[in-house]
XYZ file of C-alpha atoms in Angstrom:
597
model
C 28.928 36.859 10.929
C 28.352 40.596 10.161
C 24.838 42.138 10.228
C 25.232 42.997 6.561
C 25.881 39.326 5.706
C 22.936 38.152 7.532
C 20.815 40.566 5.517
C 22.162 39.505 2.397
C 21.648 35.869 3.246
C 17.922 36.484 4.499
C 17.337 38.257 1.403
C 18.015 35.061 -0.731
C 15.476 32.610 -1.806
C 14.674 29.775 0.683
C 16.910 26.755 0.367
C 19.722 28.569 -0.601
C 21.502 28.511 2.944
C 20.932 26.233 5.778
C 22.643 25.358 9.088
C 24.124 22.231 10.000
C 22.201 20.547 12.478
C 25.252 19.458 14.647
C 27.722 22.374 14.489
C 25.171 25.171 13.140
C 27.621 26.108 10.418
C 26.004 28.070 7.555
C 26.076 26.030 4.643
C 25.564 27.149 1.055
C 23.562 24.584 -1.099
C 25.987 24.296 -3.759
C 28.899 23.668 -1.280
C 26.640 21.142 0.401
C 25.840 19.216 -2.842
C 29.592 19.055 -3.872
C 30.135 17.411 -0.306
C 27.295 15.056 -0.983
C 25.286 16.597 1.675
C 27.966 16.114 4.298
C 28.899 19.137 6.526
C 32.473 20.133 5.408
C 32.848 21.681 8.784
C 31.979 18.921 11.120
C 31.360 15.711 8.952
C 27.544 15.348 9.815
C 25.641 13.397 7.124
C 22.492 15.404 6.295
C 19.448 13.666 4.486
C 19.922 12.666 1.095
C 16.937 12.687 -1.427
C 16.191 9.246 -3.169
C 17.277 10.509 -6.616
C 20.633 11.916 -5.342
C 21.004 8.740 -3.283
C 20.713 6.529 -6.330
C 23.001 8.751 -8.337
C 25.552 8.312 -5.533
C 25.536 4.576 -5.410
C 25.123 3.359 -9.284
C 27.136 3.670 -12.241
C 26.362 7.008 -14.297
C 23.207 6.591 -16.411
C 22.450 3.052 -15.531
C 19.461 3.228 -13.449
C 16.271 2.310 -14.892
C 13.208 2.706 -12.584
C 10.312 0.306 -12.670
C 6.826 0.567 -11.043
C 7.188 4.086 -10.237
C 3.464 4.642 -10.350
C 2.597 2.078 -7.782
C 0.420 3.765 -5.157
C -1.427 3.208 -1.887
C -5.011 2.625 -1.318
C -6.774 3.611 1.809
C -8.046 0.182 2.976
C -8.896 1.233 6.511
C -10.390 4.681 5.622
C -7.950 5.969 8.005
C -8.261 9.671 9.516
C -6.023 11.096 12.409
C -5.560 14.825 12.059
C -6.305 14.735 8.369
C -7.494 11.924 6.307
C -4.771 9.440 4.786
C -5.518 10.245 1.320
C -5.021 13.813 1.729
C -1.689 13.013 3.674
C -0.722 10.803 0.561
C -1.400 13.757 -1.712
C 0.605 15.938 0.190
C 3.670 13.688 0.448
C 3.336 13.064 -3.431
C 3.245 16.823 -4.127
C 6.273 17.386 -1.984
C 8.445 14.573 -3.312
C 7.114 13.970 -6.843
C 6.836 10.423 -5.972
C 3.825 8.054 -5.895
C 5.142 6.355 -2.705
C 8.067 5.856 -0.322
C 10.328 3.645 -2.247
C 12.150 3.683 -5.478
C 12.771 0.239 -7.449
C 14.792 -0.335 -10.564
C 17.505 -2.063 -12.136
C 21.213 -0.641 -12.449
C 24.947 -1.521 -12.379
C 27.458 -0.895 -9.744
C 30.806 -1.143 -10.716
C 29.774 -2.575 -14.095
C 27.701 -5.476 -12.553
C 24.057 -5.628 -12.749
C 22.222 -5.175 -9.481
C 18.374 -4.658 -8.411
C 18.105 -1.708 -6.282
C 15.318 -0.621 -3.935
C 15.516 2.730 -2.187
C 13.512 4.094 0.683
C 12.753 7.877 0.446
C 12.485 9.504 4.143
C 10.832 12.473 2.669
C 7.782 10.573 1.686
C 5.878 10.051 5.263
C 9.374 9.234 6.934
C 10.108 6.294 4.488
C 7.189 4.404 6.232
C 6.616 0.775 5.095
C 2.969 0.310 4.005
C 1.712 -1.846 1.178
C 3.653 0.005 -1.755
C 7.025 -0.143 0.184
C 6.509 -3.835 1.062
C 5.327 -4.660 -2.685
C 8.397 -2.960 -3.862
C 10.866 -4.682 -1.586
C 9.234 -7.961 -2.442
C 9.386 -7.310 -6.079
C 13.061 -6.261 -5.846
C 13.947 -9.724 -4.250
C 12.010 -11.641 -6.809
C 13.488 -9.754 -9.678
C 17.039 -10.182 -8.178
C 16.074 -14.001 -7.739
C 14.769 -14.403 -11.319
C 17.972 -12.894 -12.731
C 20.473 -14.335 -10.274
C 21.975 -10.786 -9.423
C 22.617 -9.182 -5.993
C 19.865 -7.209 -4.592
C 20.858 -3.989 -2.840
C 18.282 -2.179 -0.393
C 18.902 1.233 0.958
C 16.855 1.872 4.102
C 15.670 5.105 5.687
C 12.606 4.779 7.490
C 10.661 5.428 10.951
C 8.899 2.098 10.615
C 5.636 0.584 9.447
C 2.970 3.140 8.281
C 0.338 3.392 10.984
C -2.676 4.709 8.512
C -2.444 1.129 7.104
C -2.813 -0.663 10.281
C -2.362 -4.348 10.437
C -1.658 -4.543 6.755
C 1.542 -2.369 7.043
C 2.515 -4.732 9.940
C 2.330 -7.433 7.616
C 4.607 -6.237 5.150
C 7.425 -7.154 7.495
C 6.381 -10.734 7.268
C 6.123 -10.374 3.150
C 9.529 -8.726 2.937
C 11.174 -11.228 5.181
C 9.663 -14.074 3.063
C 11.064 -12.622 -0.145
C 14.543 -12.248 1.253
C 14.271 -15.856 2.739
C 13.880 -16.893 -1.130
C 17.297 -14.984 -1.969
C 19.017 -16.818 0.995
C 17.815 -20.313 0.012
C 18.794 -19.745 -3.763
C 22.109 -18.248 -2.684
C 21.302 -14.762 -4.334
C 23.352 -12.251 -2.583
C 21.456 -9.401 -0.593
C 23.470 -6.256 0.573
C 21.585 -3.922 3.132
C 22.423 -0.471 3.519
C 21.193 1.329 6.568
C 21.055 5.237 6.253
C 19.766 7.621 8.854
C 17.324 6.515 10.568
C 15.998 3.004 10.507
C 13.510 2.045 13.004
C 10.630 -0.254 13.757
C 9.015 -2.690 11.137
C 11.840 -1.790 8.521
C 14.569 -2.336 10.962
C 12.891 -5.667 12.239
C 12.365 -7.141 8.632
C 14.330 -6.749 5.558
C 16.872 -4.267 6.588
C 18.334 -6.636 9.264
C 18.543 -9.629 6.971
C 21.277 -8.549 4.744
C 24.088 -11.098 3.774
C 26.237 -8.038 4.288
C 24.829 -4.847 6.413
C 26.548 -1.615 5.820
C 25.639 1.476 7.849
C 26.420 4.912 6.707
C 28.203 6.994 9.203
C 25.835 8.936 11.398
C 22.806 6.245 10.963
C 20.678 5.622 13.972
C 18.847 2.446 13.898
C 16.987 0.039 16.251
C 13.674 -1.718 16.940
C 12.158 0.915 19.441
C 13.008 4.678 19.412
C 15.113 6.241 22.164
C 11.995 8.243 23.622
C 10.142 4.799 24.030
C 13.015 3.109 25.545
C 13.766 5.855 28.038
C 10.228 5.880 29.131
C 10.476 2.028 29.459
C 13.539 1.995 31.686
C 13.102 5.305 33.316
C 16.765 6.333 32.930
C 18.739 8.227 30.341
C 20.436 6.412 27.509
C 24.116 6.298 27.251
C 25.766 8.423 24.805
C 25.891 7.217 21.113
C 23.215 4.633 21.715
C 21.819 3.271 18.564
C 24.365 5.189 16.624
C 26.136 3.249 13.546
C 29.171 2.855 15.744
C 26.975 1.485 18.478
C 25.555 -1.008 15.978
C 29.089 -1.953 14.849
C 30.577 -2.485 18.408
C 27.440 -4.713 19.347
C 27.969 -6.934 16.208
C 24.866 -5.722 14.632
C 26.485 -4.405 11.204
C 29.265 -5.473 9.348
C 30.799 -2.086 8.099
C 30.348 1.768 8.893
C 31.165 3.716 6.004
C 31.139 7.465 5.195
C 28.971 8.449 2.351
C 31.760 9.582 0.015
C 33.047 5.897 0.397
C 29.711 4.029 0.018
C 29.838 3.557 -3.799
C 33.355 1.996 -3.894
C 32.548 -0.477 -0.683
C 29.216 -1.537 -2.672
C 31.298 -1.909 -5.943
C 33.825 -4.067 -4.102
C 31.138 -6.297 -2.282
C 29.000 -6.674 -5.522
C 32.447 -7.505 -7.469
C 32.782 -9.989 -4.801
C 29.599 -11.707 -5.117
C 30.124 -12.027 -8.760
C 33.538 -13.429 -8.777
C 32.278 -15.876 -6.353
C 29.633 -16.976 -8.599
C 26.705 -16.309 -6.073
C 23.333 -16.122 -7.390
C 23.457 -18.366 -10.456
C 24.697 -18.573 -13.891
C 25.302 -14.985 -15.567
C 22.205 -13.917 -17.301
C 20.038 -17.056 -16.253
C 16.932 -16.596 -14.379
C 16.910 -18.701 -11.406
C 14.127 -20.905 -10.126
C 13.326 -21.004 -6.413
C 12.587 -23.966 -3.940
C 8.960 -23.543 -3.950
C 7.652 -23.561 -7.502
C 8.262 -19.762 -8.450
C 8.526 -19.880 -12.310
C 11.158 -17.512 -13.691
C 10.014 -14.003 -14.783
C 6.587 -14.928 -13.833
C 4.090 -12.492 -12.076
C 3.757 -14.186 -8.889
C 4.560 -17.460 -6.939
C 2.561 -20.395 -8.344
C 2.792 -24.185 -7.275
C 3.364 -26.569 -10.132
C 0.407 -29.028 -10.630
C -0.861 -28.748 -7.159
C -3.423 -31.487 -6.322
C -4.131 -29.977 -2.864
C -6.180 -26.997 -1.875
C -4.355 -25.320 0.935
C -6.435 -22.213 0.797
C -8.566 -21.638 3.933
C -12.172 -20.484 3.973
C -12.921 -16.827 4.686
C -13.620 -16.604 8.343
C -17.438 -16.347 9.133
C -18.471 -14.444 12.260
C -18.596 -17.234 15.165
C -22.077 -18.689 15.823
C -23.542 -17.678 19.206
C -21.759 -14.516 19.859
C -23.007 -11.089 20.421
C -22.813 -8.375 18.038
C -19.889 -6.172 17.347
C -18.306 -4.555 20.506
C -16.440 -1.072 20.262
C -12.906 -1.321 19.173
C -11.599 0.249 22.628
C -13.713 -2.240 24.317
C -12.282 -5.115 22.264
C -8.794 -3.774 23.458
C -9.634 -3.892 26.987
C -10.944 -7.529 26.711
C -7.949 -8.523 25.071
C -5.778 -7.147 27.839
C -8.029 -8.062 30.677
C -6.062 -9.523 33.480
C -8.463 -12.672 33.789
C -7.906 -13.959 30.288
C -6.070 -17.310 30.247
C -2.496 -17.186 29.949
C -0.213 -19.335 27.789
C 0.237 -22.135 30.530
C -3.525 -22.284 31.093
C -3.974 -22.680 27.227
C -1.586 -25.607 27.075
C -3.130 -27.288 30.108
C -6.466 -27.230 28.473
C -5.758 -27.739 24.950
C -2.574 -30.079 24.648
C -1.654 -33.394 26.240
C 1.683 -34.663 27.489
C 3.406 -31.297 27.479
C 7.238 -31.204 28.286
C 8.563 -27.755 28.448
C 11.944 -26.852 26.821
C 14.091 -23.868 28.143
C 16.786 -21.804 26.694
C 17.877 -20.267 23.602
C 21.235 -22.187 23.827
C 23.165 -18.882 23.440
C 22.529 -16.857 26.414
C 19.394 -17.574 28.653
C 16.149 -18.756 29.035
C 13.597 -15.811 28.451
C 10.322 -16.507 30.350
C 8.309 -14.180 28.346
C 8.326 -17.213 25.906
C 6.915 -20.515 26.937
C 7.475 -23.701 24.521
C 7.980 -27.353 24.186
C 6.550 -30.655 23.124
C 3.049 -31.543 23.217
C 0.264 -33.841 21.849
C -2.977 -32.781 20.475
C -5.472 -35.359 19.861
C -2.647 -37.862 20.357
C -0.605 -36.357 17.543
C 2.848 -34.503 18.417
C 3.276 -30.969 17.997
C 5.795 -28.127 19.120
C 3.907 -25.493 20.848
C 5.069 -21.976 21.505
C 3.644 -19.040 22.936
C 3.822 -15.603 24.851
C 3.519 -15.793 28.409
C 1.808 -12.985 30.409
C 0.903 -13.660 33.980
C -2.072 -14.504 36.207
C -1.041 -11.826 38.737
C 1.524 -8.991 39.314
C 4.231 -11.237 40.472
C 4.162 -13.655 37.490
C 3.670 -10.781 35.128
C 6.850 -9.192 36.368
C 8.671 -12.658 36.255
C 7.502 -12.896 32.719
C 8.216 -9.327 31.669
C 4.478 -8.889 31.177
C 4.766 -11.193 27.986
C 7.376 -8.841 26.128
C 10.231 -11.007 24.817
C 14.063 -9.892 24.583
C 16.006 -11.340 21.686
C 16.907 -14.596 23.708
C 13.093 -15.262 23.523
C 12.854 -14.956 19.955
C 16.151 -17.159 19.727
C 14.269 -19.506 21.762
C 11.351 -19.465 19.301
C 13.722 -20.173 16.393
C 15.501 -23.007 18.235
C 11.923 -24.524 18.764
C 10.762 -23.921 15.357
C 13.934 -25.596 13.824
C 13.356 -28.836 16.192
C 9.924 -29.073 14.864
C 11.182 -28.942 11.311
C 14.091 -31.433 11.983
C 11.485 -33.923 13.614
C 8.839 -33.372 11.080
C 6.214 -32.161 13.319
C 3.875 -29.209 13.180
C 4.049 -25.922 15.055
C 1.353 -24.413 17.084
C 1.770 -20.657 18.334
C -0.221 -18.773 20.775
C -0.040 -15.087 20.478
C -0.647 -12.781 23.386
C 1.686 -9.780 23.928
C 1.893 -5.896 24.089
C 4.886 -6.161 21.886
C 8.544 -7.079 21.854
C 10.561 -5.490 24.928
C 11.739 -1.834 24.093
C 14.589 -1.686 26.356
C 18.318 -1.032 26.494
C 19.406 -4.597 26.895
C 17.225 -5.683 24.140
C 18.621 -3.222 21.588
C 22.204 -4.117 22.733
C 21.136 -7.542 21.934
C 19.668 -6.785 18.662
C 16.015 -6.996 18.918
C 15.468 -6.014 15.515
C 17.715 -8.689 14.038
C 16.077 -11.314 16.187
C 12.593 -10.668 15.095
C 13.615 -10.200 11.369
C 15.509 -13.735 11.682
C 12.328 -15.389 13.203
C 10.060 -14.043 10.404
C 12.287 -15.255 7.904
C 12.698 -18.710 9.306
C 8.745 -19.124 9.809
C 8.282 -18.083 6.344
C 10.379 -21.076 5.043
C 9.679 -23.502 7.849
C 9.389 -26.967 6.297
C 6.536 -28.011 8.449
C 2.814 -26.971 8.868
C 2.305 -23.856 11.210
C -0.918 -22.766 12.966
C -1.131 -19.591 14.882
C -3.954 -18.605 17.237
C -4.124 -14.896 18.610
C -5.504 -15.551 22.075
C -5.383 -11.992 23.368
C -3.204 -9.070 22.559
C -1.379 -9.255 19.104
C 0.979 -6.146 19.376
C 3.193 -5.307 16.684
C 6.333 -6.997 15.432
C 6.597 -8.815 18.682
C 3.437 -10.575 17.895
C 3.933 -11.074 14.171
C 7.119 -13.218 14.909
C 4.845 -15.935 16.111
C 1.900 -15.367 13.573
C 3.528 -16.150 10.525
C 1.601 -19.355 9.693
C -0.327 -21.415 7.204
C -3.408 -20.698 9.057
C -3.974 -17.743 11.342
C -6.934 -17.975 13.861
C -8.117 -15.669 16.405
C -10.420 -15.619 19.491
C -13.320 -13.341 19.040
C -11.832 -10.970 21.756
C -8.316 -10.974 20.410
C -6.751 -7.976 18.679
C -3.901 -7.636 16.142
C -2.389 -4.134 15.604
C 0.687 -2.402 14.112
C 0.806 -0.221 17.243
C -0.988 0.074 20.432
C -3.901 2.431 20.297
C -2.078 4.883 22.885
C 1.151 4.997 20.804
C -0.858 5.518 17.659
C -2.995 8.313 19.318
C 0.353 9.945 20.757
C 2.102 9.880 17.521
C -0.667 10.767 14.909
C -3.234 12.586 16.941
C -0.865 14.200 19.434
C -2.864 13.261 22.294
C -2.441 9.689 24.080
C -6.020 10.389 25.329
C -7.361 9.988 21.957
C -6.567 6.207 22.249
C -10.187 5.143 21.830
C -10.618 6.836 18.430
C -7.233 5.357 17.395
C -8.316 1.894 18.184
C -11.334 2.256 16.184
C -9.323 3.741 12.870
C -6.788 0.960 13.394
C -9.276 -1.854 12.330
C -7.578 -4.208 15.065
C -10.865 -6.269 16.147
C -11.287 -9.905 15.265
C -14.274 -8.899 12.880
C -11.998 -6.444 11.111
C -9.160 -8.527 10.830
C -11.579 -10.998 8.980
C -12.950 -8.232 6.519
C -9.287 -7.508 5.665
C -8.499 -11.120 4.870
C -5.909 -11.293 7.570
C -7.160 -14.125 9.716
C -8.620 -17.503 8.579
C -11.039 -17.991 11.544
C -12.562 -16.307 14.410
C -13.380 -18.527 17.381
C -16.107 -18.124 19.777
C -15.518 -17.393 23.413
C -18.593 -18.490 25.305
C -18.928 -15.997 28.313
C -17.554 -17.205 31.674
C -16.450 -20.510 30.128
C -12.938 -20.655 29.498
C -12.799 -24.441 29.145
C -15.288 -24.320 26.388
C -13.324 -21.585 24.777
C -10.189 -23.868 25.076
C -11.938 -26.609 23.495
C -13.085 -24.550 20.482
C -9.510 -23.505 19.970
C -8.421 -27.067 20.172
C -11.066 -28.341 17.693
C -9.991 -25.517 15.187
C -6.274 -25.958 15.313
C -6.781 -29.792 15.197
C -8.992 -29.184 12.037
C -6.403 -27.125 10.377
C -3.527 -29.417 10.947
C -5.523 -32.193 9.414
C -6.178 -30.197 6.442
C -2.411 -29.260 6.058
C -1.152 -32.730 6.963
C -1.377 -34.366 3.561
C 0.228 -31.100 1.761
C 3.623 -31.918 0.249
C 6.071 -29.585 1.558
C 6.993 -27.703 -1.640
C 3.239 -26.756 -2.033
C 2.994 -25.967 1.596
C 5.804 -23.479 1.371
C 4.429 -21.994 -1.920
C 1.099 -21.514 -0.650
C 2.622 -19.830 2.534
C 4.450 -17.617 0.401
C 1.580 -16.771 -1.634
C -0.279 -15.957 1.382
C 2.408 -13.599 2.618
C 2.867 -12.073 -0.747
C -0.741 -11.250 -0.972
C -0.838 -9.191 2.246
C -1.438 -5.473 1.353
C -3.807 -3.212 -0.764
C -2.613 -1.211 -3.802
C -4.435 1.623 -5.714
C -6.290 0.441 -8.679
C -4.176 0.163 -11.845
C -1.176 -1.038 -10.012
C 1.362 -2.765 -12.455
C 1.365 -6.649 -12.000
C 4.616 -8.684 -12.124
C 8.144 -7.673 -12.284
C 10.645 -6.491 -15.085
C 10.955 -8.655 -18.099
C 14.021 -10.700 -18.914
C 17.363 -9.030 -19.702
C 15.864 -5.344 -18.944
C 19.305 -3.710 -18.150
C 21.003 -1.183 -20.361
C 23.783 -1.871 -22.788
C 26.973 -2.653 -21.230
C 25.846 -4.213 -18.131
C 27.561 -7.404 -17.312
C 27.581 -10.116 -14.554
């Protein structure tokens, strides 16, 4: 390119020319727009703004947006290098949107759909309370009207500034997708570059059909984290759309220009097959969800399945610093799951294997008795020493571990016995083999199964509740925590490295993440905080046994449909929205003229 041409280009307003990230070809914005933001020289797919993404996928002038003003609050009063409200304000000014997801009703190929699109330009498409709420509302609207849901994901994962409340959006969205599955309402998941973390390990991996746009990168853990874990370079093409397709994680890899046509065929097939209920008729759900209603309610419940708010356990010392709490939760002398099982339960028979690939020793589970009554118990397994920790992968499960969990959950459901889970893990294993085995899909499926499990579930955080790997065992009718336990969307070290730019700021990150038991109580996340008498693990285990038995007695007489309704309400209620957020979902028949099923 000549110097005079460069001078001419440099004199143009910003944004007129841009280089292709792959081949460095200089592209004019008009040419790029005509090519749907795909490089005409090398085919690289560049990011697409949410509005243009919607226009690309739906029939012209058919999209009607809902809940555009839904906005996030600042429940943790979070500050890293800038206060969270200031970060939100900047993102709103830059994108013109209140948050990172767009929800609406549209037609594709003349057929009615509910559409939710994540906008990567808004804080990396991260999922906080608003994004989780919009995905849940999208699923519930599709359920009400018996039409397909189409979700388009582009996200770096959970929004750390909302702490554990952002983590819980994984469970909320998985529970909402579970309702669609149970009712036979189609759900099409579209992955666009990139999709990681809590979005990948929840609703994005639960589609009846999963389509990846060409050039998409997706996985549970990011490449840098995995390289640091395995200490070796990753293979070429790792976590790309083609990698996902070759390993069976997605159904189709489609170029952007072909995406609308593919979705139109898929939606048309769903309609022709009669999936989702009668045309134009709202469908109920199996847990007492009134069509068109603002929320899930059980019909005529005579059982109060709402737990009391957690008091601070009697006889304990005052508050401890959050970083001290992290140290206590990770302490090498904390009881392991096997020690807890020995002290809390009787007649334990350990069961092994996922019946598919192998037995993951990071998960221990089996049949047991509590006060003489049968239960299925499942927990993360750390070790008492280095050798045992290495053998158990430090309590970090592979996909086989989560398949083992699902197998035991389903066994409990078939036999009609309750489930007790013991949560203590740094997180799911972030390794090459785990990504090849679809760690995201395994966690997402575990969340969806737990949300609809037709038997009581009581979970106890006994130590470290690390991210989605812990959440997979923490979807329950009652969530208890020992007073020295923690529960967080990310480790303090990881949060500090990403948001503070300095892993040494982990103690500060621990404080702003609000991960202590007492913080979780104030946020309404846990139902009971259990005392840990210093130096007396036997007594501490006895208090866990008493609390679990008490919870199971409270749940024992609740009819299954009411149990499921209450569990869904519980998951659905996680998150904090800004005051004035619209309640409910779109009213009946809100599509534009000409839409049909």
